[in-house]
Coordinates of C-alpha atoms in Angstrom, one line a residue:
M15 CA 16.5 -15.0 83.5
L16 CA 16.3 -16.6 86.9
V17 CA 19.8 -16.3 88.5
E18 CA 19.1 -18.1 91.8
M19 CA 16.4 -19.1 94.2
T20 CA 16.6 -19.6 98.0
I21 CA 13.9 -21.6 99.8
E22 CA 13.5 -22.0 103.5
Q23 CA 11.0 -24.0 105.6
F24 CA 8.8 -24.7 102.6
A25 CA 7.0 -28.2 102.5
L26 CA 9.8 -30.8 102.9
I27 CA 12.6 -28.2 102.3
D28 CA 14.5 -27.0 105.3
K29 CA 16.9 -24.6 103.4
L30 CA 18.0 -24.7 99.8
R31 CA 19.9 -22.4 97.4
L32 CA 19.8 -23.2 93.7
P33 CA 22.1 -21.2 91.4
F34 CA 20.6 -21.5 87.9
G35 CA 22.4 -20.9 84.7
N36 CA 21.8 -20.2 81.0
G37 CA 20.3 -22.8 78.7
L38 CA 18.7 -26.0 79.9
N39 CA 18.6 -26.5 83.7
V40 CA 17.2 -29.9 84.7
L41 CA 16.1 -31.3 88.0
T42 CA 16.1 -35.0 88.5
G43 CA 15.5 -37.4 91.3
E44 CA 13.4 -40.3 92.6
T45 CA 9.6 -39.9 92.6
G46 CA 8.5 -38.1 95.7
A47 CA 12.0 -36.5 96.3
G48 CA 10.6 -33.0 96.0
K49 CA 11.4 -32.0 92.5
S50 CA 8.0 -30.4 91.9
I51 CA 8.1 -28.7 95.3
V52 CA 10.9 -26.5 93.9
L53 CA 8.7 -25.4 91.1
D54 CA 5.8 -24.9 93.5
A55 CA 8.1 -22.5 95.4
L56 CA 8.9 -20.7 92.2
Q57 CA 5.3 -20.4 91.4
A58 CA 4.6 -19.0 94.9
V59 CA 7.3 -16.3 94.7
L60 CA 5.9 -15.3 91.3
G61 CA 2.5 -14.5 93.0
G62 CA 0.8 -17.9 92.8
R63 CA -1.3 -19.5 95.5
A64 CA 0.5 -20.9 98.6
G65 CA -1.3 -21.4 101.9
A66 CA -0.1 -21.8 105.4
D67 CA -0.1 -25.6 105.0
M68 CA 3.0 -25.2 102.8
V69 CA 5.0 -24.0 105.9
R70 CA 7.3 -26.8 107.1
T71 CA 6.2 -28.6 110.2
N72 CA 7.3 -26.7 113.4
G73 CA 8.4 -23.7 111.3
D74 CA 7.0 -20.2 111.8
K75 CA 7.1 -19.1 108.2
A76 CA 8.3 -20.2 104.8
V77 CA 10.6 -17.8 102.9
I78 CA 11.2 -17.9 99.2
E79 CA 13.5 -15.5 97.4
A80 CA 14.1 -15.4 93.6
V81 CA 16.7 -13.2 91.9
F82 CA 16.2 -12.3 88.2
D83 CA 18.6 -10.6 85.8
L84 CA 16.7 -8.1 83.7
H85 CA 19.5 -7.1 81.3
G86 CA 17.9 -6.6 77.9
Q87 CA 14.4 -6.4 79.3
E88 CA 13.8 -2.6 79.0
E89 CA 10.0 -3.0 78.8
R90 CA 9.9 -4.9 82.1
T91 CA 12.2 -2.4 83.7
T92 CA 10.0 0.4 82.6
V93 CA 6.9 -1.3 84.0
L94 CA 8.6 -1.8 87.4
Q95 CA 9.7 1.9 87.5
E96 CA 6.1 2.9 86.9
M97 CA 5.2 0.8 89.9
G98 CA 7.7 2.6 92.0
V99 CA 10.2 -0.3 92.0
E100 CA 13.8 0.7 91.1
V101 CA 15.9 -2.0 89.4
A102 CA 19.5 -2.0 90.7
D103 CA 22.4 -0.9 88.6
D104 CA 23.5 -4.5 88.2
G105 CA 20.1 -5.2 86.6
L106 CA 19.0 -7.6 89.3
L107 CA 15.4 -7.8 90.6
V108 CA 14.8 -9.7 93.9
L109 CA 11.3 -11.1 94.6
R110 CA 10.7 -12.3 98.2
R111 CA 7.6 -14.0 99.7
E112 CA 7.1 -14.9 103.3
I113 CA 4.3 -17.3 104.1
A114 CA 3.3 -17.2 107.7
R115 CA 1.8 -20.1 109.5
T116 CA -0.4 -17.8 111.4
G117 CA -1.5 -14.3 110.3
R118 CA -0.7 -12.6 107.0
G119 CA 2.4 -13.1 104.9
R120 CA 4.7 -10.5 103.4
Y121 CA 5.6 -9.7 99.8
L122 CA 8.7 -7.8 98.9
V123 CA 10.1 -6.5 95.6
S124 CA 13.8 -5.4 95.8
G125 CA 13.4 -4.8 99.5
R126 CA 10.2 -2.8 99.2
T127 CA 7.1 -4.2 100.9
V128 CA 4.2 -4.6 98.3
T129 CA 0.8 -6.1 98.0
A130 CA 0.1 -9.6 96.6
G131 CA -1.2 -7.9 93.5
M132 CA 1.9 -5.8 93.1
L133 CA 4.2 -8.8 93.5
K134 CA 2.2 -10.6 90.8
E135 CA 2.4 -7.6 88.5
A136 CA 6.1 -7.2 89.1
A137 CA 6.6 -10.9 88.2
Q138 CA 4.5 -10.8 85.1
G139 CA 6.5 -11.9 82.1
L140 CA 9.6 -13.1 84.0
A141 CA 8.8 -16.8 83.8
D142 CA 6.2 -19.1 82.1
L143 CA 5.4 -22.3 84.0
H144 CA 4.0 -25.4 82.3
G145 CA 2.9 -28.0 84.8
Q146 CA 2.8 -31.8 84.3
H147 CA -1.0 -31.6 84.2
E148 CA -1.2 -28.5 82.0
H149 CA -1.9 -30.6 78.9
Q150 CA -5.3 -31.1 80.3
S151 CA -6.1 -27.5 79.4
L152 CA -5.9 -28.7 75.8
L153 CA -9.1 -30.7 76.5
Q154 CA -10.9 -27.4 77.1
A155 CA -11.9 -26.0 73.7
E156 CA -12.5 -22.5 75.2
K157 CA -8.7 -22.3 75.8
H158 CA -7.9 -23.0 72.1
L159 CA -8.9 -19.5 70.9
D160 CA -6.4 -17.8 73.2
L161 CA -3.6 -20.2 72.2
L162 CA -4.3 -19.5 68.5
D163 CA -4.4 -15.7 69.2
Q164 CA -1.1 -15.9 71.2
Y165 CA 0.5 -17.5 68.1
G166 CA -1.2 -15.3 65.5
G167 CA -0.6 -12.1 67.5
S168 CA 3.0 -12.1 66.2
L169 CA 2.4 -13.9 62.9
L170 CA 3.0 -12.1 59.6
T171 CA 1.4 -13.7 56.6
S172 CA 1.5 -12.9 52.9
E173 CA -2.3 -12.5 52.5
G174 CA -3.2 -9.0 51.4
K175 CA -6.2 -8.5 53.7
V176 CA -4.2 -9.6 56.8
L177 CA -1.3 -7.3 55.9
E178 CA -3.7 -4.4 55.4
V179 CA -5.1 -5.1 58.9
L180 CA -1.5 -5.3 60.3
D181 CA -0.7 -1.9 58.8
R182 CA -3.8 -0.3 60.2
Y183 CA -3.6 -1.6 63.8
G184 CA 0.0 -2.6 64.4
G185 CA 1.3 -5.3 66.8
G186 CA 0.1 -8.2 64.7
P187 CA -3.1 -8.8 62.7
I188 CA -4.8 -10.7 65.5
A189 CA -3.6 -8.7 68.5
G190 CA -4.7 -5.4 66.9
L191 CA -8.0 -6.6 65.6
R192 CA -8.9 -8.3 68.8
Q193 CA -8.3 -5.1 70.8
E194 CA -10.4 -3.1 68.3
V195 CA -13.2 -5.6 68.4
A196 CA -13.2 -5.6 72.2
R197 CA -13.4 -1.8 72.2
L198 CA -16.3 -1.8 69.8
Y199 CA -18.0 -4.5 71.8
R200 CA -17.8 -2.4 75.0
E201 CA -19.1 0.7 73.2
L202 CA -22.0 -1.3 71.7
Q203 CA -22.8 -2.7 75.1
A204 CA -22.9 0.8 76.7
V205 CA -25.1 2.2 73.9
Q206 CA -27.5 -0.7 74.2
A207 CA -27.7 -0.3 78.0
E208 CA -28.6 3.4 77.5
L209 CA -31.3 2.4 74.9
V210 CA -32.8 -0.1 77.4
A211 CA -32.9 2.7 80.0
L212 CA -34.6 5.2 77.5
R213 CA -37.0 2.6 76.3
G214 CA -38.0 1.6 79.8
D215 CA -41.6 1.3 81.0
G216 CA -43.6 4.2 79.7
R217 CA -45.5 4.7 83.0
D218 CA -42.2 4.7 85.0
R219 CA -40.8 7.3 82.6
A220 CA -43.9 9.5 82.9
R221 CA -43.8 9.3 86.7
R222 CA -40.1 10.2 86.7
E223 CA -40.8 13.2 84.4
D224 CA -43.6 14.4 86.7
L225 CA -41.3 14.2 89.7
L226 CA -38.5 16.0 88.0
R227 CA -40.8 18.8 86.8
F228 CA -42.1 19.3 90.3
Q229 CA -38.5 19.5 91.7
R230 CA -37.4 21.8 88.9
D231 CA -40.4 24.2 89.5
E232 CA -40.0 24.2 93.2
L233 CA -36.3 25.0 93.0
E234 CA -36.7 27.6 90.3
A235 CA -39.6 29.3 92.2
A236 CA -37.3 29.6 95.2
R237 CA -35.0 31.9 93.2
L238 CA -32.0 30.7 95.0
R239 CA -29.0 33.0 95.2
L240 CA -25.5 32.1 96.5
G241 CA -24.8 33.9 99.8
E242 CA -28.4 34.7 100.5
E243 CA -28.8 32.5 103.5
E244 CA -25.9 34.1 105.3
E245 CA -27.2 37.6 104.5
L246 CA -30.7 36.6 105.9
E247 CA -29.3 35.2 109.1
A248 CA -27.3 38.4 109.7
E249 CA -30.4 40.5 109.0
L250 CA -32.4 38.3 111.4
R251 CA -29.9 38.8 114.2
L252 CA -30.2 42.6 113.6
L253 CA -34.0 42.6 113.6
S254 CA -34.2 40.4 116.7
N255 CA -32.0 42.9 118.7
A256 CA -33.2 46.1 117.1
E257 CA -34.7 47.6 120.3
K258 CA -31.6 46.9 122.3
L259 CA -29.3 48.1 119.6
G260 CA -31.3 51.4 119.2
R261 CA -31.2 52.1 122.9
A262 CA -27.5 51.5 123.1
A263 CA -26.9 53.8 120.2
A264 CA -29.1 56.6 121.7
E265 CA -27.5 56.4 125.1
S266 CA -24.0 56.3 123.7
Y267 CA -24.7 59.3 121.5
A268 CA -26.1 61.2 124.5
S269 CA -23.0 60.5 126.6
L270 CA -20.7 61.5 123.8
Y271 CA -22.4 64.6 122.5
E272 CA -25.5 65.8 124.4
G273 CA -24.9 65.0 128.0
T274 CA -27.6 64.8 130.7
S275 CA -29.0 66.9 133.5
R276 CA -26.6 65.3 135.9
Q277 CA -23.4 65.2 133.8
H278 CA -21.7 66.9 130.9
S279 CA -21.1 65.2 127.6
V280 CA -17.7 63.8 126.6
T281 CA -17.5 66.5 124.0
D282 CA -18.1 69.3 126.6
L283 CA -15.5 67.8 129.0
L284 CA -12.9 67.6 126.3
G285 CA -13.6 71.2 125.4
R286 CA -13.1 72.4 128.9
V287 CA -9.8 70.4 129.3
E288 CA -8.6 71.9 126.1
A289 CA -9.3 75.5 127.2
E290 CA -7.6 75.0 130.5
L291 CA -4.5 73.6 129.0
R292 CA -4.3 76.3 126.4
D293 CA -4.4 78.9 129.2
A294 CA -1.8 77.1 131.2
G295 CA 0.4 76.7 128.2
R296 CA 1.2 80.4 128.3
H297 CA 3.2 79.6 131.4
D298 CA 4.6 76.2 130.4
P299 CA 4.8 75.5 126.6
A300 CA 5.3 71.8 127.3
L301 CA 1.6 71.4 128.0
L302 CA 0.7 72.6 124.6
E303 CA 2.0 69.3 123.1
V304 CA -1.0 67.5 124.9
L305 CA -3.4 69.8 123.0
E306 CA -2.7 67.9 119.7
L307 CA -3.8 64.6 121.4
L308 CA -6.9 66.2 122.8
Q309 CA -7.9 67.7 119.5
A310 CA -7.5 64.3 117.8
A311 CA -9.7 62.7 120.5
Q312 CA -12.3 65.5 120.1
A313 CA -12.4 64.8 116.3
N314 CA -12.8 61.0 116.9
V315 CA -15.6 61.6 119.5
Q316 CA -17.5 63.8 117.1
E317 CA -17.1 61.3 114.2
A318 CA -18.4 58.5 116.5
S319 CA -21.3 60.7 117.6
R320 CA -22.3 61.3 114.0
F321 CA -22.2 57.5 113.2
L322 CA -24.3 56.7 116.3
A323 CA -26.9 59.3 115.4
Q324 CA -27.2 57.8 111.9
Y325 CA -27.3 54.3 113.2
R326 CA -30.0 55.2 115.8
E327 CA -32.2 56.5 112.9
R328 CA -31.6 53.3 110.8
V329 CA -32.3 50.7 113.5
D330 CA -36.0 50.2 113.5
V331 CA -38.2 47.5 115.1
D332 CA -40.0 45.9 112.1
P333 CA -42.0 42.8 113.1
A334 CA -43.3 42.4 109.6
R335 CA -39.8 42.3 108.1
M336 CA -38.6 39.9 110.8
A337 CA -41.5 37.5 110.0
Q338 CA -40.7 37.7 106.3
V339 CA -37.0 36.9 106.9
E340 CA -37.9 34.0 109.2
K341 CA -40.3 32.6 106.7
R342 CA -37.7 32.7 103.9
L343 CA -35.1 31.0 106.1
E344 CA -37.6 28.2 107.0
M345 CA -38.3 27.7 103.2
L346 CA -34.6 27.4 102.5
A347 CA -34.2 24.9 105.4
A348 CA -37.0 22.8 104.0
L349 CA -35.4 22.8 100.5
R350 CA -32.0 21.8 102.1
R351 CA -33.6 18.7 103.6
K352 CA -34.7 17.6 100.2
Y353 CA -32.1 18.8 97.7
G354 CA -28.7 19.5 99.4
D355 CA -26.9 20.8 102.4
T356 CA -26.1 24.3 100.9
V357 CA -27.6 26.6 98.3
A358 CA -24.7 25.6 96.1
D359 CA -25.7 22.0 96.4
M360 CA -29.3 22.8 95.6
L361 CA -28.3 24.8 92.5
A362 CA -26.1 21.8 91.4
Y363 CA -29.0 19.4 91.9
L364 CA -31.3 21.8 89.9
A365 CA -28.9 21.6 87.0
E366 CA -28.9 17.7 87.2
V367 CA -32.7 17.7 87.3
K368 CA -32.9 19.9 84.2
G369 CA -30.4 17.7 82.3
E370 CA -32.3 14.5 83.1
L371 CA -35.6 16.1 82.3
H372 CA -34.3 17.3 79.0
R373 CA -33.1 13.8 78.2
L374 CA -36.4 12.2 79.1
E375 CA -38.4 14.9 77.2
T376 CA -36.2 14.4 74.1
G377 CA -36.0 10.6 74.6
E378 CA -37.5 9.8 71.2
E379 CA -34.8 11.8 69.5
Q380 CA -32.1 10.3 71.7
V381 CA -33.4 6.8 71.0
A382 CA -33.2 7.5 67.3
E383 CA -29.7 8.8 67.7
L384 CA -28.6 5.9 69.8
E385 CA -30.2 3.4 67.4
A386 CA -28.2 4.9 64.6
R387 CA -25.1 4.8 66.8
A388 CA -25.7 1.2 67.7
A389 CA -26.2 0.3 64.0
A390 CA -23.0 2.0 63.0
L391 CA -21.0 0.3 65.8
G392 CA -22.6 -3.0 64.9
A393 CA -21.7 -2.7 61.3
Q394 CA -18.1 -1.7 62.2
A395 CA -17.8 -4.6 64.6
V396 CA -19.2 -7.1 62.0
E397 CA -16.6 -5.9 59.5
L398 CA -13.7 -6.2 62.0
A399 CA -14.9 -9.5 63.4
G400 CA -14.9 -10.9 59.8
Q401 CA -11.4 -9.6 59.3
L402 CA -10.4 -11.2 62.7
T403 CA -11.8 -14.5 61.4
D404 CA -9.7 -14.2 58.2
A405 CA -6.6 -13.4 60.3
R406 CA -7.3 -16.4 62.6
R407 CA -7.8 -18.7 59.6
A408 CA -4.5 -17.6 58.2
A409 CA -2.8 -18.1 61.6
A410 CA -4.6 -21.5 62.0
R411 CA -3.3 -22.8 58.7
E412 CA 0.2 -21.8 59.7
L413 CA -0.1 -23.2 63.2
S414 CA -1.5 -26.5 62.0
E415 CA 1.3 -27.0 59.5
R416 CA 4.0 -26.1 62.1
V417 CA 2.5 -28.3 64.9
G418 CA 2.4 -31.1 62.3
R419 CA 6.1 -30.7 61.6
E420 CA 6.9 -30.6 65.3
L421 CA 4.8 -33.8 65.9
A422 CA 6.7 -35.5 63.1
D423 CA 9.9 -34.7 64.9
L424 CA 8.4 -36.1 68.1
G425 CA 7.8 -39.5 66.6
M426 CA 4.3 -38.9 65.2
P427 CA 4.9 -38.5 61.4
K428 CA 1.4 -39.6 60.4
A429 CA -0.4 -37.4 62.9
Q430 CA -2.7 -34.6 61.8
F431 CA -3.3 -31.5 63.8
L432 CA -5.9 -29.0 62.7
A433 CA -6.8 -25.6 64.3
R434 CA -10.4 -25.1 63.2
V435 CA -11.9 -21.6 63.2
Q436 CA -15.7 -21.5 63.1
P437 CA -17.5 -18.2 62.7
P438 CA -21.3 -18.1 63.1
A439 CA -23.5 -19.1 60.2
A440 CA -25.0 -15.6 60.0
A441 CA -22.9 -12.5 60.5
Q442 CA -24.7 -10.4 63.1
A443 CA -23.4 -7.9 65.7
G444 CA -25.3 -9.6 68.5
Q445 CA -23.1 -12.7 68.1
I446 CA -19.9 -10.7 68.8
G447 CA -18.2 -10.9 72.1
P448 CA -15.1 -9.2 73.5
K449 CA -12.9 -11.8 71.6
G450 CA -14.9 -11.7 68.4
W451 CA -17.5 -14.3 67.3
D452 CA -15.3 -17.2 66.4
E453 CA -15.2 -20.6 68.0
V454 CA -11.7 -22.2 67.8
E455 CA -11.1 -25.9 68.5
F456 CA -8.0 -28.1 68.0
L457 CA -8.6 -31.3 66.2
F458 CA -6.3 -34.3 66.0
S459 CA -5.9 -37.6 64.2
P460 CA -3.0 -39.9 65.3
N461 CA -3.3 -42.1 62.2
L462 CA -3.3 -41.6 58.5
G463 CA -6.7 -41.9 56.8
E464 CA -8.8 -41.0 59.9
P465 CA -10.4 -37.6 60.0
P466 CA -9.3 -35.2 62.8
K467 CA -11.5 -35.1 65.8
P468 CA -11.6 -33.1 69.0
L469 CA -8.5 -33.7 71.2
A470 CA -10.6 -35.0 74.1
K471 CA -12.0 -37.8 72.0
V472 CA -8.9 -39.2 70.4
A473 CA -5.6 -38.2 72.1
S474 CA -3.9 -40.3 74.7
G475 CA -1.9 -38.9 77.6
G476 CA 1.4 -39.3 75.8
E477 CA 0.0 -37.7 72.7
M478 CA -1.3 -34.8 74.7
S479 CA 2.1 -34.3 76.2
R480 CA 3.7 -34.2 72.8
I481 CA 1.1 -31.8 71.4
M482 CA 1.6 -29.5 74.3
L483 CA 5.3 -29.6 73.9
A484 CA 5.0 -28.9 70.2
L485 CA 2.8 -25.9 70.9
K486 CA 5.2 -24.6 73.5
V487 CA 8.2 -25.0 71.1
I488 CA 6.3 -22.9 68.6
L489 CA 4.9 -20.3 71.0
A490 CA 8.3 -19.9 72.7
R491 CA 9.5 -18.3 69.4
V492 CA 6.8 -15.7 69.3
D493 CA 6.8 -14.4 72.9
N494 CA 9.6 -12.8 74.9
V495 CA 9.3 -14.6 78.3
P496 CA 13.0 -15.2 79.2
T497 CA 12.5 -18.3 81.4
L498 CA 10.3 -21.3 80.6
V499 CA 9.6 -23.9 83.2
F500 CA 8.4 -27.5 82.3
D501 CA 7.3 -29.9 85.0
E502 CA 7.4 -33.4 83.6
V503 CA 5.9 -32.6 80.2
D504 CA 7.6 -35.7 79.1
T505 CA 5.1 -37.9 80.9
G506 CA 4.2 -41.1 79.0
I507 CA 7.1 -40.7 76.5
S508 CA 10.0 -43.1 75.9
G509 CA 12.4 -44.4 73.3
R510 CA 13.1 -42.4 70.1
T511 CA 10.3 -40.0 71.1
A512 CA 12.1 -39.2 74.3
Q513 CA 15.2 -38.3 72.3
A514 CA 13.1 -36.0 70.1
V515 CA 11.6 -34.3 73.3
A516 CA 15.1 -33.8 74.6
E517 CA 16.2 -32.2 71.4
K518 CA 13.2 -29.9 71.3
L519 CA 13.9 -28.7 74.9
A520 CA 17.5 -28.1 74.0
L521 CA 16.4 -26.2 70.9
I522 CA 14.2 -23.9 73.0
A523 CA 17.1 -23.4 75.5
R524 CA 19.1 -21.9 72.7
D525 CA 17.1 -18.7 73.0
R526 CA 15.6 -19.0 76.4
Q527 CA 16.5 -20.2 79.9
V528 CA 14.7 -23.5 80.4
L529 CA 14.0 -25.2 83.8
C530 CA 12.8 -28.8 83.5
V531 CA 11.8 -31.5 85.9
T532 CA 12.3 -34.8 84.1
H533 CA 12.5 -38.5 84.4
L534 CA 14.0 -39.0 80.9
P535 CA 17.7 -39.7 80.8
Q536 CA 17.8 -38.2 77.3
V537 CA 16.6 -34.9 78.6
A538 CA 19.0 -34.9 81.5
A539 CA 21.9 -35.6 79.1
M540 CA 21.1 -32.4 77.2
A541 CA 21.3 -30.3 80.4
D542 CA 23.6 -27.3 80.7
V543 CA 23.0 -27.2 84.4
H544 CA 21.9 -30.4 86.3
F545 CA 20.5 -30.6 89.9
R546 CA 19.9 -33.9 91.7
I547 CA 17.1 -33.7 94.2
A548 CA 16.9 -36.4 96.9
K549 CA 14.9 -37.0 100.1
E550 CA 16.7 -38.2 103.3
E551 CA 15.8 -38.7 106.9
V552 CA 17.7 -37.1 109.7
A553 CA 16.8 -37.6 113.4
G554 CA 13.4 -38.8 112.5
R555 CA 12.6 -35.9 110.1
T556 CA 12.4 -35.9 106.3
F557 CA 14.4 -33.4 104.3
T558 CA 14.7 -32.6 100.6
R559 CA 18.3 -31.9 99.5
V560 CA 19.5 -30.5 96.2
E561 CA 23.0 -31.2 94.8
P562 CA 24.5 -29.4 91.7
L563 CA 26.2 -32.2 89.7
D564 CA 29.5 -32.1 87.9
E565 CA 30.3 -34.2 84.9
E566 CA 30.9 -37.4 86.8
G567 CA 27.9 -36.8 89.0
R568 CA 25.7 -36.2 86.0
T569 CA 26.9 -39.5 84.5
L570 CA 26.0 -41.4 87.7
E571 CA 22.6 -39.8 87.9
I572 CA 21.8 -40.5 84.3
A573 CA 22.9 -44.1 84.8
R574 CA 20.5 -44.3 87.8
M575 CA 17.7 -42.9 85.6
I576 CA 18.5 -45.6 83.0
G577 CA 18.9 -48.6 85.2
G578 CA 17.5 -47.9 88.6
A579 CA 19.2 -48.1 91.9
E580 CA 21.7 -50.8 90.9
L581 CA 24.4 -49.4 88.7
T582 CA 26.1 -51.7 86.2
Q583 CA 28.9 -51.2 83.7
L584 CA 26.3 -51.3 80.9
T585 CA 24.2 -48.5 82.4
M586 CA 27.3 -46.5 83.0
D587 CA 28.5 -46.9 79.4
H588 CA 25.0 -46.0 78.2
A589 CA 25.0 -42.9 80.4
R590 CA 28.4 -41.8 79.1
E591 CA 27.3 -42.3 75.5
L592 CA 24.2 -40.2 76.1
V593 CA 26.2 -37.4 77.6
R594 CA 28.8 -37.6 74.8
A595 CA 26.2 -37.6 72.1
A596 CA 24.3 -34.7 73.7
A597 CA 27.5 -32.6 74.0
A598 CA 28.3 -33.3 70.3
Q599 CA 24.8 -32.3 69.2
K600 CA 25.0 -29.1 71.2
R601 CA 28.3 -28.2 69.7
G602 CA 26.8 -28.7 66.3
R603 CA 23.8 -26.4 66.9

């Protein structure tokens, strides 16, 4: 539930703190005082739209902070943890939004900066806002299907087919079936798209096959091998410097082993030094230790000489081989420009070419397979769409009866409400969408003896408000949103019906926290927490103020709502009677 909300520099609000409580929280005040601004701020901190024009004049930024208690909401806590948001040990979640007059705003969840999308995701399911103009959505028939499914998603009926569907899919007959139909619809769309591609223009397909065959043949003829290019480049370096390398090997061999007419070889010099030291060692044995180093040097020189002799024989200037290597490297470079930066890339591309060519060459077989797959998916989708229709019809009967009972309680005992589910005349897979194939429309008749007609044609504003409230009363029992917010859903209602509306809101508040902006004294009398919102001018500026009311303050505010600005003993007595009767009714819940 919503524990408290702080609002700073938002529209007409300078700074407010609202400590909300359990049950029914009402906000009352004169028209234009700023009651709906509070709900606008709540919607903004939950991730709704709010532009820089909402920042109070001369303010740099608006700040809205809402604290929610998540005790008992393990599913929401798990979702937040998956987002990387840790809920405090006390179970409190803090949402904060800063709306800058210039530049970008900030979004924070429990002190962690997040994106706008993450804030909205974190707030999902915490509160459900119903604005004073929301009843207009009932005029849009395309919204009726979702409202029916929301109700039917948790509805259990006694009909065998629906129960069978429930057992198979879980989560409610409509919720499970709708997910399955959506999955089949997506699969069918993918298969049909692949069929369109395979059945494409024959000439285009033939041209594509010719191109792929050419690419395949060219790459296969190249006999590509991983590492070959590096080996060829090393060989080319060797061939390009063969003469220089051979000369260096020959001269080094001569210096080490053969010598020249003008100087002895290194081997000869080492031999002479060794002989002299051996002779001198007879006089001083310490010199004999050097002999071991010279003998090791002699062995290394001889080994190096043998290597150079063999290397000199191997190195050969071969112009024909060099031309062959250069040509191969040029061919690989040309292939790289067309098929990939490396041999590995070209081999991967070759595999792709072979795969696509195989699909095209076996296209007729694939078309047959895909057509069979599409037919199977279509038949399955048709069956489930039919079951979804049955489930919706069962839910529609239940919803129609329950809305009728609620409307009777709201002062419309003769009204008829009908949720009509209309499948297509012919059951074909092509008529199925992600939500099935049904059209759902709410019909209404305010008077006995007149057939129900579309809401847009027969319902007045006050009737729309009562229908919406009836739906919300029913839907509140099948969802798990802890906080419901109503912004003047009592518009156009008075008298006995106003009392019925108040009782309905109080009934919802038994299981949920309810926030309600109202002009009805009957609703205000039912409040568990009551705020009075007023507008005042200070030093030439307008401010919105909020005052939590005690029992006496509530009585005075309800008297004002009954009789206007001038309070009389009669209106005060009437207000006290409303408060007393509401308290007695709540005690008898």
